[in-house]
Coordinates of C-alpha atoms and ligand atoms in Angstrom, one line a residue:
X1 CA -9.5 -25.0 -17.4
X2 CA -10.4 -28.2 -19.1
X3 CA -7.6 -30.1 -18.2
X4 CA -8.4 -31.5 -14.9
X5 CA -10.9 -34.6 -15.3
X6 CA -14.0 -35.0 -13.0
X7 CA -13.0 -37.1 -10.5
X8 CA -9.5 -35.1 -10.2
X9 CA -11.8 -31.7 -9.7
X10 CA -13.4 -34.0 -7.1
X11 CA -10.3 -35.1 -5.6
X12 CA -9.0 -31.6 -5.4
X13 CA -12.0 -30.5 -3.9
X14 CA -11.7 -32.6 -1.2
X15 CA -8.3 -31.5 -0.7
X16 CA -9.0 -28.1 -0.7
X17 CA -11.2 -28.2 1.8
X18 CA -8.9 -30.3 4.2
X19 CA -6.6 -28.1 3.4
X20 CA -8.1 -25.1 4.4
X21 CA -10.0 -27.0 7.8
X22 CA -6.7 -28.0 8.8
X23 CA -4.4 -24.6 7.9
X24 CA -7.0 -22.0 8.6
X25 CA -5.6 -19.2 9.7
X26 CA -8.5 -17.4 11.7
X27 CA -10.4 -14.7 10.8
X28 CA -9.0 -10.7 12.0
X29 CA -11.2 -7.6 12.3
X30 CA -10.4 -4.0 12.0
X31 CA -11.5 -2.4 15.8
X32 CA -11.6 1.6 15.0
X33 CA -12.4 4.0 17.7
X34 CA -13.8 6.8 15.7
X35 CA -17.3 7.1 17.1
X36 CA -19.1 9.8 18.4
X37 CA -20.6 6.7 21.6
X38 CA -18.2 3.8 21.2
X39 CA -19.4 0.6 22.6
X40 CA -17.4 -0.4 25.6
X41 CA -14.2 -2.1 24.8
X42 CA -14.9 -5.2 27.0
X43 CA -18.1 -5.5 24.9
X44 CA -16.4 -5.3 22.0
X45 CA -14.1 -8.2 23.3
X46 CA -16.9 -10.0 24.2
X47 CA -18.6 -9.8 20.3
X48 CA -15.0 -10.6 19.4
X49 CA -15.1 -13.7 21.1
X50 CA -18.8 -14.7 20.7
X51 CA -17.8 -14.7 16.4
X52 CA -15.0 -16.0 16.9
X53 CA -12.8 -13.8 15.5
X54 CA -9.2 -14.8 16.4
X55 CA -7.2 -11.1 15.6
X56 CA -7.6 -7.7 15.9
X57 CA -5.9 -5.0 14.0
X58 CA -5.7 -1.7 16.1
X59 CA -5.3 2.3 15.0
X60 CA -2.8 3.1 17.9
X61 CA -2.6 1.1 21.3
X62 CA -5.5 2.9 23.8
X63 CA -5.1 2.0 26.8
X64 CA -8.8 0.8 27.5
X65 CA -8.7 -1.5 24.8
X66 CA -5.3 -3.2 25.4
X67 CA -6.9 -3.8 28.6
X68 CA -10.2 -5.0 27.7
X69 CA -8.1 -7.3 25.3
X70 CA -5.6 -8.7 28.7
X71 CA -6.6 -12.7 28.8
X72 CA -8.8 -13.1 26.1
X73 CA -6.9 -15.1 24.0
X74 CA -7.1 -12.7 20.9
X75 CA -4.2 -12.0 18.9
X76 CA -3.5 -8.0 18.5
X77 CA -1.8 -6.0 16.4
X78 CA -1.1 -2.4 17.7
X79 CA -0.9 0.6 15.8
X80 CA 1.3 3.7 15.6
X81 CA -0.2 6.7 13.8
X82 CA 0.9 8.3 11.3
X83 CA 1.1 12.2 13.5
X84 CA 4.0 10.1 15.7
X85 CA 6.1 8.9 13.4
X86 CA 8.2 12.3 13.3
X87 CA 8.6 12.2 16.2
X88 CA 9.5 8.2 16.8
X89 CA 11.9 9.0 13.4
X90 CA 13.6 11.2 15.3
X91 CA 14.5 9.8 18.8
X92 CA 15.6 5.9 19.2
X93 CA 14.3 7.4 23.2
X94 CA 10.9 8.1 21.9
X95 CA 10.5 4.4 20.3
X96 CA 12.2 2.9 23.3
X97 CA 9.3 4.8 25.7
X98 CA 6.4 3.6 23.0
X99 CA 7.7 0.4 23.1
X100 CA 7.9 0.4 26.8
X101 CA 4.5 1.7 27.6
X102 CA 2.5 0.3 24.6
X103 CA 3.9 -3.3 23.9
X104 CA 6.4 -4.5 26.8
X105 CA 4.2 -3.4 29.2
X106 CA 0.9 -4.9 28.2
X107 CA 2.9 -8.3 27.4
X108 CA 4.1 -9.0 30.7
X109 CA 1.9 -7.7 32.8
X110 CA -1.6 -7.9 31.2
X111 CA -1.2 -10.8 29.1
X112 CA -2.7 -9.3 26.0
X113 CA -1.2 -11.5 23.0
X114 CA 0.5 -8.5 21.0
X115 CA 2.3 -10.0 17.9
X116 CA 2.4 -7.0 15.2
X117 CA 3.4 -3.1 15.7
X118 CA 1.9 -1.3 12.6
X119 CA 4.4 1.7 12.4
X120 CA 2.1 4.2 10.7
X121 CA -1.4 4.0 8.4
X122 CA -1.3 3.7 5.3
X123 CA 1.5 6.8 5.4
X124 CA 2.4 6.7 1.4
X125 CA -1.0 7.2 0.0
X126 CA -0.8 9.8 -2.7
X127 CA -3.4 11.5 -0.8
X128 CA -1.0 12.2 2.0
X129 CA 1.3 13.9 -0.5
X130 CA 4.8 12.4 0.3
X131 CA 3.8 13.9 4.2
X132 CA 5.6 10.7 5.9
X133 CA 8.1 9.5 3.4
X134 CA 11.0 10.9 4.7
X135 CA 9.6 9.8 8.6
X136 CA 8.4 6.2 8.0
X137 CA 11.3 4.2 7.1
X138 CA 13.3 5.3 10.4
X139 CA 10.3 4.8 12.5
X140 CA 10.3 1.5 11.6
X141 CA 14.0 1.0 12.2
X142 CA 13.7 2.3 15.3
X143 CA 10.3 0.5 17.3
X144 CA 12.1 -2.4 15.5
X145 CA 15.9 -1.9 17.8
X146 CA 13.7 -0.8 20.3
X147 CA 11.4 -4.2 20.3
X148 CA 14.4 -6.0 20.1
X149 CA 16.4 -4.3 23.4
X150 CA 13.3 -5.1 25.4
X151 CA 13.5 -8.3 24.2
X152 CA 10.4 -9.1 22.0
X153 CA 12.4 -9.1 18.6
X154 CA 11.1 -12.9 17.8
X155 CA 7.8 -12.5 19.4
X156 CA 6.7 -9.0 17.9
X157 CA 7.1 -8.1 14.2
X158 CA 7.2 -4.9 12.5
X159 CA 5.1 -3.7 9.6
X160 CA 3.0 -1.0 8.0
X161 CA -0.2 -1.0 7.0
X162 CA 0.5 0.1 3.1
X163 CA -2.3 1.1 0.6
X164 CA -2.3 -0.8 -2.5
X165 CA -1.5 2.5 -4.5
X166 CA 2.0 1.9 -3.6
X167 CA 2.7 -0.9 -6.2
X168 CA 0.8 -0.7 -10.1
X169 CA 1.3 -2.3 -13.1
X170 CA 1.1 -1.1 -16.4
X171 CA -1.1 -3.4 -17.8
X172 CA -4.1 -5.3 -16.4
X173 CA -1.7 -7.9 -15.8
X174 CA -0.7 -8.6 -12.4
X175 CA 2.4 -9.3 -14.1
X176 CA 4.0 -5.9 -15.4
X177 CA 3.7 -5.3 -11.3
X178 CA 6.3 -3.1 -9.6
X179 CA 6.5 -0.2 -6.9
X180 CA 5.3 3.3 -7.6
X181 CA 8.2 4.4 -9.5
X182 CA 8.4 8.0 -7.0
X183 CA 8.8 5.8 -3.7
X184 CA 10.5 2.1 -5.6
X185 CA 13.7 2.9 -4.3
X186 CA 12.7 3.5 -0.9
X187 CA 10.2 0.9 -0.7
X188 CA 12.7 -1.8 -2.0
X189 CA 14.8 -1.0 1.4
X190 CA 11.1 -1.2 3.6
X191 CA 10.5 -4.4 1.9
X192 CA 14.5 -5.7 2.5
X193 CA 14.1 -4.6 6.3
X194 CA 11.1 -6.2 6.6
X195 CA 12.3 -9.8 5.0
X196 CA 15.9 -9.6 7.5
X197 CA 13.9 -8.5 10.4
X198 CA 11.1 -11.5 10.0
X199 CA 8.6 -8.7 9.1
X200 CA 5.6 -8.8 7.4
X201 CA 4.2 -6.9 4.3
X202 CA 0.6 -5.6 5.2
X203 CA -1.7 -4.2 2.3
X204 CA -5.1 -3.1 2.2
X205 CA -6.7 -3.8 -0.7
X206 CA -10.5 -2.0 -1.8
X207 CA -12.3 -3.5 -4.8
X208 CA -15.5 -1.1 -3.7
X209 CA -13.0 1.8 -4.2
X210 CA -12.1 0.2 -7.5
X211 CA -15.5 0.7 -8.2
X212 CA -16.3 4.2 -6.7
X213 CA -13.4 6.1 -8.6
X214 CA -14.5 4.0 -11.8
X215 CA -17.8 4.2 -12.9
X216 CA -17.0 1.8 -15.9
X217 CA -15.6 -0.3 -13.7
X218 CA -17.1 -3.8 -14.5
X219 CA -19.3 -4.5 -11.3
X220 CA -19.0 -8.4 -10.8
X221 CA -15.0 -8.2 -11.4
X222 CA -15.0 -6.8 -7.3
X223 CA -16.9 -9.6 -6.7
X224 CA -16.1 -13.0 -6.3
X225 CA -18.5 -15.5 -8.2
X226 CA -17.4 -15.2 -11.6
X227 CA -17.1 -12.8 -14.4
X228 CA -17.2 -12.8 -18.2
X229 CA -14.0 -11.3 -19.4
X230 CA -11.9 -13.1 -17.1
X231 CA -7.9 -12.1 -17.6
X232 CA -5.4 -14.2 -18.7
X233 CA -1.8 -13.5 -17.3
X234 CA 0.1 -16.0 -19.1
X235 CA -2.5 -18.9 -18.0
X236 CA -2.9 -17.4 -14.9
X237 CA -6.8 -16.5 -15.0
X238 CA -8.4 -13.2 -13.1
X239 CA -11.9 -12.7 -12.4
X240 CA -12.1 -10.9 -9.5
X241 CA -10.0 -7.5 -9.4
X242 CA -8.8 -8.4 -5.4
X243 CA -6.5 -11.0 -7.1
X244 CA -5.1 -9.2 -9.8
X245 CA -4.5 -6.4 -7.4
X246 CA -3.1 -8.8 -4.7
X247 CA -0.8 -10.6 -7.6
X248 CA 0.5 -7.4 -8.3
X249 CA 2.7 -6.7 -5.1
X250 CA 3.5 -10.4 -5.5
X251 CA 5.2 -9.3 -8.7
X252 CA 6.4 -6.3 -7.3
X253 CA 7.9 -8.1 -4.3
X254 CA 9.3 -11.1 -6.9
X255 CA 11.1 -8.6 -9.1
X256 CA 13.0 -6.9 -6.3
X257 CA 14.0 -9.7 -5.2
X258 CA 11.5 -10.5 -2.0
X259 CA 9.3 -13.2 -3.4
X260 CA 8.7 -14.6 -0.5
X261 CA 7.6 -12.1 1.9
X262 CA 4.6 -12.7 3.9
X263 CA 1.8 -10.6 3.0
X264 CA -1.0 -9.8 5.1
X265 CA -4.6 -8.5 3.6
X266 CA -4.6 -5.8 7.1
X267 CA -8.1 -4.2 5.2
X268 CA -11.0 -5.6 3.1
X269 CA -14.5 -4.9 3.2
X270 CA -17.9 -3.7 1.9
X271 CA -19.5 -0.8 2.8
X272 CA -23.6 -0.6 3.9
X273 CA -24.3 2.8 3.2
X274 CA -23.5 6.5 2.1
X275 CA -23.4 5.6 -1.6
X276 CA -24.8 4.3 -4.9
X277 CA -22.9 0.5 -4.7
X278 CA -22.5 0.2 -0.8
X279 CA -25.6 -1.5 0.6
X280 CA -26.5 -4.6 2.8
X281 CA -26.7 -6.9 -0.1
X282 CA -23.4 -6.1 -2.0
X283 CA -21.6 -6.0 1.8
X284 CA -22.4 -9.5 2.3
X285 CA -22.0 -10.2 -1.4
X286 CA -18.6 -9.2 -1.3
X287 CA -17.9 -10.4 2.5
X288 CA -19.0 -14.0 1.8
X289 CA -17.5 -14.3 -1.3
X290 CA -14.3 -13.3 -0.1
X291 CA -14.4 -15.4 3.2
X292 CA -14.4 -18.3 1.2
X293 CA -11.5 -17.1 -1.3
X294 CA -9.6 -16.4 1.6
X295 CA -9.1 -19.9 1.8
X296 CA -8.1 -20.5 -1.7
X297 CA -5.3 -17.6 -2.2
X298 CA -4.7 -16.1 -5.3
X299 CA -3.2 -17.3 -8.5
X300 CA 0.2 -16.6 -8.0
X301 CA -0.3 -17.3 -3.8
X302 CA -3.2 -20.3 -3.9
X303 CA -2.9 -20.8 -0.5
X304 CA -5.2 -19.6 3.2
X305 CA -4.2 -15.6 3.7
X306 CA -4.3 -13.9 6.9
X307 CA -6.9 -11.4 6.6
X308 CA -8.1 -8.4 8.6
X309 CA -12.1 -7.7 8.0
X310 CA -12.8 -3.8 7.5
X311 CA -14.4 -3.2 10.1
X312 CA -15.7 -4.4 13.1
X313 CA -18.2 -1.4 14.1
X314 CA -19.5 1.4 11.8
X315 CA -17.8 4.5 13.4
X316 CA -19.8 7.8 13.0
X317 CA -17.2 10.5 13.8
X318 CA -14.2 9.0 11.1
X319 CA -13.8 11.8 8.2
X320 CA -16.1 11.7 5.2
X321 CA -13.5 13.1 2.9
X322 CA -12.9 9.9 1.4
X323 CA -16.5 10.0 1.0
X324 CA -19.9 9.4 3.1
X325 CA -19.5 5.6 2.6
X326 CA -16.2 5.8 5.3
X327 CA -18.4 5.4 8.2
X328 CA -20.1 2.3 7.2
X329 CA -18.0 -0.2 6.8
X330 CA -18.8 -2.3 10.2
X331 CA -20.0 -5.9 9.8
X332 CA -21.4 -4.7 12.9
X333 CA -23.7 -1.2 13.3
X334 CA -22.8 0.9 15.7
X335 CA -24.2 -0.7 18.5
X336 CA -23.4 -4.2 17.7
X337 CA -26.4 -5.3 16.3
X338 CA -25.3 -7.4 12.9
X339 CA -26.2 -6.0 9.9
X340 CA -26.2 -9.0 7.7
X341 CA -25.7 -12.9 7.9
X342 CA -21.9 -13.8 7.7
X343 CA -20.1 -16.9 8.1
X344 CA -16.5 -16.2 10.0
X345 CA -15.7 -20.2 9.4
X346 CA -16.2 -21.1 13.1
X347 CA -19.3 -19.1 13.5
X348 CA -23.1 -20.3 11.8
X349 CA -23.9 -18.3 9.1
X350 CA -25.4 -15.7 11.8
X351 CA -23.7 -13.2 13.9
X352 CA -23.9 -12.9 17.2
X353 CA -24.8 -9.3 18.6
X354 CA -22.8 -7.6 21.3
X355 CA -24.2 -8.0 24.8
X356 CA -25.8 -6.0 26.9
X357 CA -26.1 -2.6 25.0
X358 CA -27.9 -0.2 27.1
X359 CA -29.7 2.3 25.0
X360 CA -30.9 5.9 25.7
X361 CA -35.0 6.1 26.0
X362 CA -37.3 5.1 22.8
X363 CA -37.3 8.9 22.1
X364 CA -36.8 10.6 18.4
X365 CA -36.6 14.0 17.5
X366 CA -38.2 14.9 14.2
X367 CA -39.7 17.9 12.2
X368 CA -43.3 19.0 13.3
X369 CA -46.3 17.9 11.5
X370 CA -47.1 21.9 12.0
X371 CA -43.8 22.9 11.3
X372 CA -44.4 25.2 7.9
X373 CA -42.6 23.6 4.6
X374 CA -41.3 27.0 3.7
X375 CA -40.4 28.2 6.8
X376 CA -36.2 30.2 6.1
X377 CA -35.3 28.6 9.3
X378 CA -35.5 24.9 7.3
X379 CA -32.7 24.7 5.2
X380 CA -29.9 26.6 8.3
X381 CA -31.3 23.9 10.8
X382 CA -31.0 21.0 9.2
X383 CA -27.4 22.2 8.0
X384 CA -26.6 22.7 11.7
X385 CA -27.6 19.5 12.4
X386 CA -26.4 17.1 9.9
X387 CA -22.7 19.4 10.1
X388 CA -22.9 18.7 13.9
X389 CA -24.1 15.1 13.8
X390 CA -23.7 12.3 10.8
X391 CA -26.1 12.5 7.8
X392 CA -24.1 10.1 5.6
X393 CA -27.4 8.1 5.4
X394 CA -29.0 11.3 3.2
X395 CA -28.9 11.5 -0.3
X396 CA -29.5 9.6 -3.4
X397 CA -28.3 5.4 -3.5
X398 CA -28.3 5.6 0.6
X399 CA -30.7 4.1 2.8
X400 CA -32.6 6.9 3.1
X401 CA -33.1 7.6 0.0
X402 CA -36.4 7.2 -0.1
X403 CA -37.3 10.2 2.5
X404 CA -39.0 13.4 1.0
X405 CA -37.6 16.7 1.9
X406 CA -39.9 16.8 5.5
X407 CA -38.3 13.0 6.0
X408 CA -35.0 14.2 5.3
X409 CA -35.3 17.2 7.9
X410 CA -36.3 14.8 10.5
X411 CA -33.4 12.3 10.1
X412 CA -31.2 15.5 10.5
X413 CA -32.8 16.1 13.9
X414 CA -33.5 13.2 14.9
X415 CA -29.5 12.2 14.0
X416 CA -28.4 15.4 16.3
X417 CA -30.7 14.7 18.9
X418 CA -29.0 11.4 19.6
X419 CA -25.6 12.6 18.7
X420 CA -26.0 14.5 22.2
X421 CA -27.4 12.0 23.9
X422 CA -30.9 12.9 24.1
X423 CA -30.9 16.3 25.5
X424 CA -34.2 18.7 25.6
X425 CA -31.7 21.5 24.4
X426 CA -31.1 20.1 21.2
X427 CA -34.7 19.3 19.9
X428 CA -35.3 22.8 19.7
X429 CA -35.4 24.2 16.4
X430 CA -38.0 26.6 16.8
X431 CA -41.0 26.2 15.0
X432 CA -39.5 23.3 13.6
X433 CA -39.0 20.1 16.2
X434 CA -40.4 17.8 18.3
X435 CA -39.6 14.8 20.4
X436 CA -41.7 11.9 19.7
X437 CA -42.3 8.3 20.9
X438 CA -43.2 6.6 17.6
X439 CA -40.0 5.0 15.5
X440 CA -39.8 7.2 12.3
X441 CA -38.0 4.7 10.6
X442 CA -39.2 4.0 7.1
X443 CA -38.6 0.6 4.9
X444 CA -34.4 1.1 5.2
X445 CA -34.3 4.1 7.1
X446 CA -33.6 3.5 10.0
X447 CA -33.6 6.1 12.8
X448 CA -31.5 5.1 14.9
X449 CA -31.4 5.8 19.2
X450 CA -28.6 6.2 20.5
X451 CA -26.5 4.3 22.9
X452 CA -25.6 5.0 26.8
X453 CA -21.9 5.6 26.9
X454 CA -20.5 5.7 30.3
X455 CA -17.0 7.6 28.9
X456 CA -17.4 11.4 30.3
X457 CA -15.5 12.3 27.3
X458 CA -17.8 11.2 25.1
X459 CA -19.7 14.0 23.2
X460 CA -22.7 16.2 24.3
X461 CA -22.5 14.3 27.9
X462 CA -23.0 18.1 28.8
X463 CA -25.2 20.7 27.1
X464 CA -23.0 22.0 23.9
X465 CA -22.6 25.4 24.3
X466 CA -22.1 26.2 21.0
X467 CA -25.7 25.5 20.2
X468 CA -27.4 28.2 22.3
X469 CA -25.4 30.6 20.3
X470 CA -26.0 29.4 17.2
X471 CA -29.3 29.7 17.8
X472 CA -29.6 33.3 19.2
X473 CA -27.4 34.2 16.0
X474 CA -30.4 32.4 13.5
X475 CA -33.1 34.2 15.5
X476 CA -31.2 37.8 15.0
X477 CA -31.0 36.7 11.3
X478 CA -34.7 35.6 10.8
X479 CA -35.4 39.1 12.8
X480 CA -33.2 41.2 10.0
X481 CA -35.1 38.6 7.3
X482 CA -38.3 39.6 8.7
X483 CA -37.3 43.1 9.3
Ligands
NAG1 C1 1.2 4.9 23.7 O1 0.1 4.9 22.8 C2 -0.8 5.9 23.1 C3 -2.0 5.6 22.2 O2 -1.7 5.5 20.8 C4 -0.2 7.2 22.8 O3 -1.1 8.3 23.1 C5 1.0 7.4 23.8 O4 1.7 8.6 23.5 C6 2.0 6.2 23.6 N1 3.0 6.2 24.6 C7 4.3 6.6 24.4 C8 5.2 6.6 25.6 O5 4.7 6.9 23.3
NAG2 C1 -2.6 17.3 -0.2 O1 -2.7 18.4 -1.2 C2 -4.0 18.7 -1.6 C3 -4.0 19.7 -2.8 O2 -3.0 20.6 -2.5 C4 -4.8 19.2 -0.4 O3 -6.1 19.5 -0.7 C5 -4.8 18.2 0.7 O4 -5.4 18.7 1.9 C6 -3.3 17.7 1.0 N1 -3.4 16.6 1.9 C7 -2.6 16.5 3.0 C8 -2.8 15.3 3.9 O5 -1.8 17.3 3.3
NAG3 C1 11.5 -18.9 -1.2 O1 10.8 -20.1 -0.7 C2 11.1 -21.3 -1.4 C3 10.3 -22.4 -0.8 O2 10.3 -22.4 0.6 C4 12.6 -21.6 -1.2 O3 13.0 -22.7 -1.9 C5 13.4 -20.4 -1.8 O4 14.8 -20.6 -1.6 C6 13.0 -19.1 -1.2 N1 13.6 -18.0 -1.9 C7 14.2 -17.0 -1.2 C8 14.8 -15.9 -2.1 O5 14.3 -16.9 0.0
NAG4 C1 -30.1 -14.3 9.2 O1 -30.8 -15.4 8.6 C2 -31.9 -15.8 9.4 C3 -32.6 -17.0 8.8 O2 -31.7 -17.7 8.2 C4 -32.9 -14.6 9.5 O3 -34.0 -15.0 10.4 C5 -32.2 -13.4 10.1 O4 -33.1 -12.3 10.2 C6 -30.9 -13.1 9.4 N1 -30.2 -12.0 10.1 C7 -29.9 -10.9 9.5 C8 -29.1 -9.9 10.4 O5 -30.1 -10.6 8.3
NAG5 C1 -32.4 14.8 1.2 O1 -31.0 15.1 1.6 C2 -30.0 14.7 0.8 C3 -28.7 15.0 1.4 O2 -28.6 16.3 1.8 C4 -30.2 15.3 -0.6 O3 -29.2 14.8 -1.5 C5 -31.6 15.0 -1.1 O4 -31.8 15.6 -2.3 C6 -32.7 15.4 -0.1 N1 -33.9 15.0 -0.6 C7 -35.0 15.8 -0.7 C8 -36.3 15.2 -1.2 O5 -34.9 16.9 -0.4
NAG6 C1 -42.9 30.6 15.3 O1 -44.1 30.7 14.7 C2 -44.9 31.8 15.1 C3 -46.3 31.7 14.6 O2 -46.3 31.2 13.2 C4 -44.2 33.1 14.8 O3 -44.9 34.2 15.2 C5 -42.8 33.1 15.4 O4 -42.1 34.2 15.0 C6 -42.0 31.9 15.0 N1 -40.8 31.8 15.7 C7 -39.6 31.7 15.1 C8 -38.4 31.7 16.1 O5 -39.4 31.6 13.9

């Protein structure tokens, strides 16, 4: 600060931005399979492509997907969850087989460009309690002798997805970085295995998390354009928590000895919905900001990081334990229709929607206009229908907020209606709902209609069973109300 004249800030301007033209690494994505209609995986390819989005991180290695991916070009990254690494732990034959069927096999024969195995997700959060410590360290031994016997040692490296709750510091300076003190030891030898084996150290780091567990959490230190307390690490200056955070496994990697590992950002994102701090503007906020900081590095790093977007696609079936933000994180919504204005680097500042979505008829299911306000039936419907379908959109700071208690009841139909694909069977909450052919979306609300999946397997293809029972069971019980 201060010390640089003009044209020297003008001079390394310049640089910078030949710098990062000429080293970019390319953009990745986060493609999750969560959803209740997923969008056809060569569609997904396709947006891939058309954004020009270089790398894809995957949850596990589906066999529609690695297919989809065969020839295109994109770089992949397969996934192992976290229920098989017992079992891969256990059995150098089990990671010989996974390796086999999910990497060799796709290499050769379907040219799909696999260059990282993530052994496990994120399998030392503290909200797994200690579940996978014992499993994940010989996984990764193993998929890694097991890569190298089938001879992809140098061209497919190991790693894990780790969340950044597995280094802290114990101030706010990155500096006083080190591993959580109950796993150090054992991440010390991940970390060693990782540097002799040419591995890679992958973290996912969450500013808006920062901010949801915090709410004195200063807002525009998740951001990136500036903030007022900026913090000074020994002339090192913060002002965005992502590099602080990011500078503290740096630390924690220097002090142990692995300074130079090469870290990967596999998550970073914005949520759009689901609570107070994740909407449209603060996504692409956030995004934005971040695509161009990318470029620059940290403090203690100030140079391009290879970065994983999270996520591709808003997935309405992921758990909302975490909270009902988890199921919009998507640059994309669920059908592939952009959400906001993004530049990737090689893309214009606008995203290009996926292709060819076929939809299901402009049909919505809402709450009668005759429908009586105080009828006892209300409240058990719209619980049946928002625990069977995905009301994350409900509630105050969403963006549907702004429904009354009637609005509300129809988003919760309308939301389980489309959930099974449109069938008469589930508009049926008697006395309470019917179909209609005007779009009951409101301001940000936005009801959505559901896409055509041609999966069998996807839910409510066929008429859910469970619904004609649950029914009969709230008619006996308005009958004893009534009675
Ligand atoms: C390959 O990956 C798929 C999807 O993650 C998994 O279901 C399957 O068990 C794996 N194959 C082997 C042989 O481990
Ligand atoms: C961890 O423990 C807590 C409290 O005992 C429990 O609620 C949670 O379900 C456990 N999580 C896992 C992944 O076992
Ligand atoms: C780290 O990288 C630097 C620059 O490439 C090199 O000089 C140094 O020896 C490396 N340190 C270790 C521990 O590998
Ligand atoms: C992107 O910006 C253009 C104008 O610059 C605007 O017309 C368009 O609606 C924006 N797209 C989204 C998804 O916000
Ligand atoms: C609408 O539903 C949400 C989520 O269940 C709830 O938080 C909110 O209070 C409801 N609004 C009204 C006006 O009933
Ligand atoms: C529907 O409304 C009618 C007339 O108000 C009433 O007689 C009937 O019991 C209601 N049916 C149910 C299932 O609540």
């Amino acid at each position: 600060m201060g010390i640089l004249g003009r044209n020297q800030m003008l001079a390394l301007a310049v640089f910078k931005v030949l710098f990062s033209i000429n080293t970019v690494h390319g953009i990745g994505a986060n493609w999750g399979t969560q959803s209740s209609h997923p969008l056809p995986p060569p569609t997904v390819v396709k947006l891939l492509r058309d954004n020009g989005i270089q790398k894809v991180k995957l949850f596990d290695a589906e066999s529609s997907v690695l297919r989809a991916l065969s020839g295109s070009g994109i770089e992949v990254m397969v996934g192992i969850p976290n229920d098989m690494l017992f079992s891969l732990a256990n059995s150098v034959d089990a990671a010989e087989r996974w390796v086999e069927k999910n990497v060799s096999a796709y290499v050769s024969s379907n040219s799909v460009d696999i260059r990282y195995v993530a052994v496990g997700n994120e399998p030392f959060l503290r909200a797994s309690n200690g579940t996978f410590i014992g499993t994940t360290f010989p996984a990764l031994r193993n998929i890694q002798a097991a890569l190298i016997k089938a001879g992809l040692g140098s061209r497919v490296r190991v790693t894990i997805p780790l969340n950044a709750d597995v280094y802290q510091s114990s101030t706010e300076n990155p500096s006083t970085g080190d591993f959580r003190p109950d796993i150090h030891d054992l991440m010390v030898q991940i970390v060693s295995f990782l540097s002799l084996n040419g591995g890679i150290f992958t973290v996912n780091i969450y500013p808006f998390i920062s901010l949801y567990n915090d709410p004195s959490f200063p807002l525009d230190y998740a951001f990136f354009d500036g903030y007022s307390s900026p913090i000074n690490d020994n002339g090192r200056i913060y002002t965005n928590v992502f590099d602080a955070n990011f500078d503290t496994l740096v630390w924690a990697l220097e002090k142990n000895g692995f300074g130079n590992l090469t870290i990967v950002v596999g998550e970073i994102g914005w949520p759009t919905d689901g609570d107070r701090n994740a909407n449209i503007a603060s996504a692409q906020r956030f995004n934005q900001g971040f695509m161009s900081h990318m470029n620059k590095g940290t403090p203690m790093r100030p140079v391009p990081m290879d970065v994983y977007l999270f996520s591709l696609i808003d997935e309405d079936a992921k758990s909302i334990q975490p909270g009902n933000f988890e199921r919009h994180w998507g640059i994309f919504n669920y059908d592939g229709t952009p959400k906001y204005n993004l530049s990737l680097g090689s893309n214009n500042n606008e995203l290009v929607p996926a292709s060819n979505v076929q939809y299901l008829n402009r049909r919505w299911c809402v709450l009668s206009p005759s429908a009586n306000p105080v009828d006892p039936q209300l409240g058990p419907s719209v619980s049946y229908a928002c625990a069977n379908s995905d009301c994350t959109s409900l509630g105050y700071g969403t963006s549907c907020s702004n429904l009354n208690a009637q609005g509300n009841a129809s988003y919760a139909f309308n939301s389980y209606y489309q959930q099974k694909n449109q069938l008469d069977s589930t508009c049926q909450f008697p006395n309470l709902s019917v179909i209609t052919t005007s779009d009951p979306s409101v301001g940000t609300c936005k009801f959505k209609i559901m896409i055509r999946t041609t999966n069998p397997g996807a839910s409510g293809i066929s008429p859910d069973p469970s619904f004609g029972l649950v029914q009969v069971l709230v008619f006996l019980l308005a009958l004893l109300v009534v009675v």
